[in-house]
mmCIF file of C-alpha atoms in Angstrom:
data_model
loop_
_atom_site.group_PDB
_atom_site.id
_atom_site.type_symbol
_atom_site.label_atom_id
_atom_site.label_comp_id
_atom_site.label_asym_id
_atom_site.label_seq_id
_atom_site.Cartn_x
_atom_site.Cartn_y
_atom_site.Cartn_z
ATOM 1 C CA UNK E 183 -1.050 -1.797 -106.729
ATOM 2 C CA UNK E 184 -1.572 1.215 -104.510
ATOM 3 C CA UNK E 185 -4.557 2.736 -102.294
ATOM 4 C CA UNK E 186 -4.006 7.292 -102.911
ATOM 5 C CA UNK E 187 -5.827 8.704 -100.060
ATOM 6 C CA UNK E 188 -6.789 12.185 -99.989
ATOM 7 C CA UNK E 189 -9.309 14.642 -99.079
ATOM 8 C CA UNK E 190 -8.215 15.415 -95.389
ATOM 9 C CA UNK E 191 -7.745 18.995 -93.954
ATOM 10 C CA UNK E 192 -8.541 21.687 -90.945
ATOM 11 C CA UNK E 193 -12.501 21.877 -90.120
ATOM 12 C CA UNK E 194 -14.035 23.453 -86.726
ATOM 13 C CA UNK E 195 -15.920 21.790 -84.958
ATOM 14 C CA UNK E 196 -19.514 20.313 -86.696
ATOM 15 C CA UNK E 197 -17.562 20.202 -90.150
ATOM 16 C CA UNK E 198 -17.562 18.489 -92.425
ATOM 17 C CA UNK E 199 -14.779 16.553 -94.926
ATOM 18 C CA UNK E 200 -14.973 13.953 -97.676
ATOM 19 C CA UNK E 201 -12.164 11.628 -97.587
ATOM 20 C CA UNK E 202 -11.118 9.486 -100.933
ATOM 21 C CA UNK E 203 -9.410 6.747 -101.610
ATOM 22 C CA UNK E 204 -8.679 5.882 -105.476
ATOM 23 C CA UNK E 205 -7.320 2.079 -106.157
ATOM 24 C CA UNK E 206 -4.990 1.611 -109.158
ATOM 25 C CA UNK E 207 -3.600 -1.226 -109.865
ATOM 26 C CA UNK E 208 -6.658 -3.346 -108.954
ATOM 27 C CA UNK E 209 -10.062 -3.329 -108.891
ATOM 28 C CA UNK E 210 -12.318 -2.942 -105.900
ATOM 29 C CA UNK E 211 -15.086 -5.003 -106.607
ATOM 30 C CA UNK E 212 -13.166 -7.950 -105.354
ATOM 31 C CA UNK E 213 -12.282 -6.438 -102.168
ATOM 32 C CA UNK E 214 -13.078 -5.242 -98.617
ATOM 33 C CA UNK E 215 -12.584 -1.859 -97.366
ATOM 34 C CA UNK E 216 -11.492 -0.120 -93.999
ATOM 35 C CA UNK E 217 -11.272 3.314 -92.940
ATOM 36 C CA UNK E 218 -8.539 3.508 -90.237
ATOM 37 C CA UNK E 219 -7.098 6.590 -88.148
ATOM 38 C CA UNK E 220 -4.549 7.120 -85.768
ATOM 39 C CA UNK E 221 -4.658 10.000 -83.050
ATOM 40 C CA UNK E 222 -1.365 11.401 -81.753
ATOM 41 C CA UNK E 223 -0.064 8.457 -79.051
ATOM 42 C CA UNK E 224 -3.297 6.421 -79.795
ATOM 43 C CA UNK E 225 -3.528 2.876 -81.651
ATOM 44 C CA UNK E 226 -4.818 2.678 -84.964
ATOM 45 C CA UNK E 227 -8.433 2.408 -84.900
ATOM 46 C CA UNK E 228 -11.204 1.127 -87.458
ATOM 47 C CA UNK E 229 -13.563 3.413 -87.735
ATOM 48 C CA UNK E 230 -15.914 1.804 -90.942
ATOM 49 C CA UNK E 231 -15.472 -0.975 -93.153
ATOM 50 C CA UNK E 232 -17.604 -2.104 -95.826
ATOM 51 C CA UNK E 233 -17.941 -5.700 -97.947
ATOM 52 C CA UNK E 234 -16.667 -6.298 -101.772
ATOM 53 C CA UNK E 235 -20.422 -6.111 -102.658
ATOM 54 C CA UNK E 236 -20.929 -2.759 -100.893
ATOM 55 C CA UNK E 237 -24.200 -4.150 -99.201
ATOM 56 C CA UNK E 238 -22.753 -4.467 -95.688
ATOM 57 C CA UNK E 239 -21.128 -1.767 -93.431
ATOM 58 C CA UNK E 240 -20.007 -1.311 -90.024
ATOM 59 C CA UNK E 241 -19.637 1.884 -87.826
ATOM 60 C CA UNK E 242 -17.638 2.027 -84.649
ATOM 61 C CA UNK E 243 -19.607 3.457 -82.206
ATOM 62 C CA UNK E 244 -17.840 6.575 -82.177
ATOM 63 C CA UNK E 245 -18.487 7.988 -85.587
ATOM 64 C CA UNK E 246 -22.113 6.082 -85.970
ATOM 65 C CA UNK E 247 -24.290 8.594 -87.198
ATOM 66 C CA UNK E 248 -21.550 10.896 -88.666
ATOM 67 C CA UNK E 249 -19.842 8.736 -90.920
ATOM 68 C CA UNK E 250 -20.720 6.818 -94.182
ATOM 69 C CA UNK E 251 -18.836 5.032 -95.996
ATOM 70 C CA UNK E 252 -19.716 4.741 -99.829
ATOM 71 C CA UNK E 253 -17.745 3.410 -103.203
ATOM 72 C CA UNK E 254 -18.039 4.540 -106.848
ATOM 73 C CA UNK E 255 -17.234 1.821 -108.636
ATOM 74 C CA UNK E 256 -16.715 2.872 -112.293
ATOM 75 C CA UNK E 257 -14.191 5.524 -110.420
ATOM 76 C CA UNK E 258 -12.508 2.918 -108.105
ATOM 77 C CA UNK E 259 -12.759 5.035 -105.553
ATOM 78 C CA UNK E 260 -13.887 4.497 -101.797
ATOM 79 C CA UNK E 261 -15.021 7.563 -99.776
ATOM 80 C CA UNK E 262 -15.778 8.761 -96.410
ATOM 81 C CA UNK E 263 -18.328 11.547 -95.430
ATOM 82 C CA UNK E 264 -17.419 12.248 -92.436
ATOM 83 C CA UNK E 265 -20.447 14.842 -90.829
ATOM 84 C CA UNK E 266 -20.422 16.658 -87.193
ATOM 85 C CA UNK E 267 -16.828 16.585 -87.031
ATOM 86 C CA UNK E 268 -15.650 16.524 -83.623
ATOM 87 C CA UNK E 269 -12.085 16.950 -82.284
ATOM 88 C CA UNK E 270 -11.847 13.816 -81.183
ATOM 89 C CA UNK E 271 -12.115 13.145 -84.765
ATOM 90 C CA UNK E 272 -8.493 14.364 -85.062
ATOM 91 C CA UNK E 273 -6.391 11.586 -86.605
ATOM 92 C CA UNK E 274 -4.612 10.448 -89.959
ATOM 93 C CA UNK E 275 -7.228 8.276 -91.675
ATOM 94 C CA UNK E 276 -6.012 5.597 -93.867
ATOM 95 C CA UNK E 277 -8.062 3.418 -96.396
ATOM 96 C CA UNK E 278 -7.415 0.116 -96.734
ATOM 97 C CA UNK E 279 -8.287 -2.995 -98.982
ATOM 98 C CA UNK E 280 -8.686 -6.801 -98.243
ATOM 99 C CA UNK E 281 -8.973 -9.801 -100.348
ATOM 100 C CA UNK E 282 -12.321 -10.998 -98.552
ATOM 101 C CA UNK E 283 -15.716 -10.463 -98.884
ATOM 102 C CA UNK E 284 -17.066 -8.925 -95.467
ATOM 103 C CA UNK E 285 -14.681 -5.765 -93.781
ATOM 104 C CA UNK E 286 -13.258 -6.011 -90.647
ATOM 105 C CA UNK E 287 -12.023 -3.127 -87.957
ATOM 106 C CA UNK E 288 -8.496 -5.475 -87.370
ATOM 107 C CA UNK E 289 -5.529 -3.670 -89.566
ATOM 108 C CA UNK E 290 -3.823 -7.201 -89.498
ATOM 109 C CA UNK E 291 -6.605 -8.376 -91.975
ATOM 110 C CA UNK E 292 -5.852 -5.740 -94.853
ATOM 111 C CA UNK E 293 -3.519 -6.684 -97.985
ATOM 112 C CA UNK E 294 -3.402 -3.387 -99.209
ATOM 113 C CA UNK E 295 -2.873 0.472 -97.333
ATOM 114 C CA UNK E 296 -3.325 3.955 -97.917
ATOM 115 C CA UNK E 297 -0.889 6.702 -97.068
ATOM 116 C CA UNK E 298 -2.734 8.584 -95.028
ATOM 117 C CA UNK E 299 -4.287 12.141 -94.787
ATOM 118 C CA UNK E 300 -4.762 14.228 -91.483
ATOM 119 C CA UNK E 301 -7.901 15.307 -90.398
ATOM 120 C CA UNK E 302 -7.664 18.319 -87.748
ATOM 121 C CA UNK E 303 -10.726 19.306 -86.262
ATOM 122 C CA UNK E 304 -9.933 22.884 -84.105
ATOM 123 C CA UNK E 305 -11.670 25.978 -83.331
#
């Protein structure tokens, strides 16, 4: 069972970056997911989450507007779009997966984590 995350990088600011996150091991359609990131000497924040059906999604207020969450299912593969990029943006974004229907923005709820990828956003 593993989460690969990928897709991070440099962007200036009003980038844009589309993160991935390819399950193997297990299917999605039976789970939750949460996008997560951590700035330097910040806690882990969720940032979006989305249901096992993919009909219900949540937005921090931060990146509301910017970011959408999305899932291919025949790839098993979660994504974030992540629009406007701003340098608070700058983090390591993680994916994660939870047995459950509905998401949730608590990392003590998820089964399943991501490695990580680092977002900078820098002019």
């Amino acid at each position: 069972v593993q989460l690969q995350a990928s897709g991070g990088g440099s962007v200036q600011p009003g980038g844009s970056l589309r993160l991935s996150c390819a399950a193997s091991g297990f299917t999605l359609d039976y789970y939750a997911i949460g996008w997560f990131r951590q700035a330097p000497g910040k806690e882990r924040e969720g940032v979006s989450c989305m249901s096992s059906s993919g009909d219900y999604t949540y937005y921090s207020n931060s990146v509301k507007g910017r970011f959408t969450i999305s899932i291919d299912n025949a790839k098993n593969t979660v994504y974030l779009q992540m629009n406007s990029l701003e340098p608070e943006d700058t983090a390591v974004y993680y994916c994660a997966a939870r047995s459950a229907f509905f998401g949730t923005t608590s990392s003590s709820d998820y089964d399943y984590w991501g490695q990580g990828t680092l977002v900078t956003v820098s002019s």
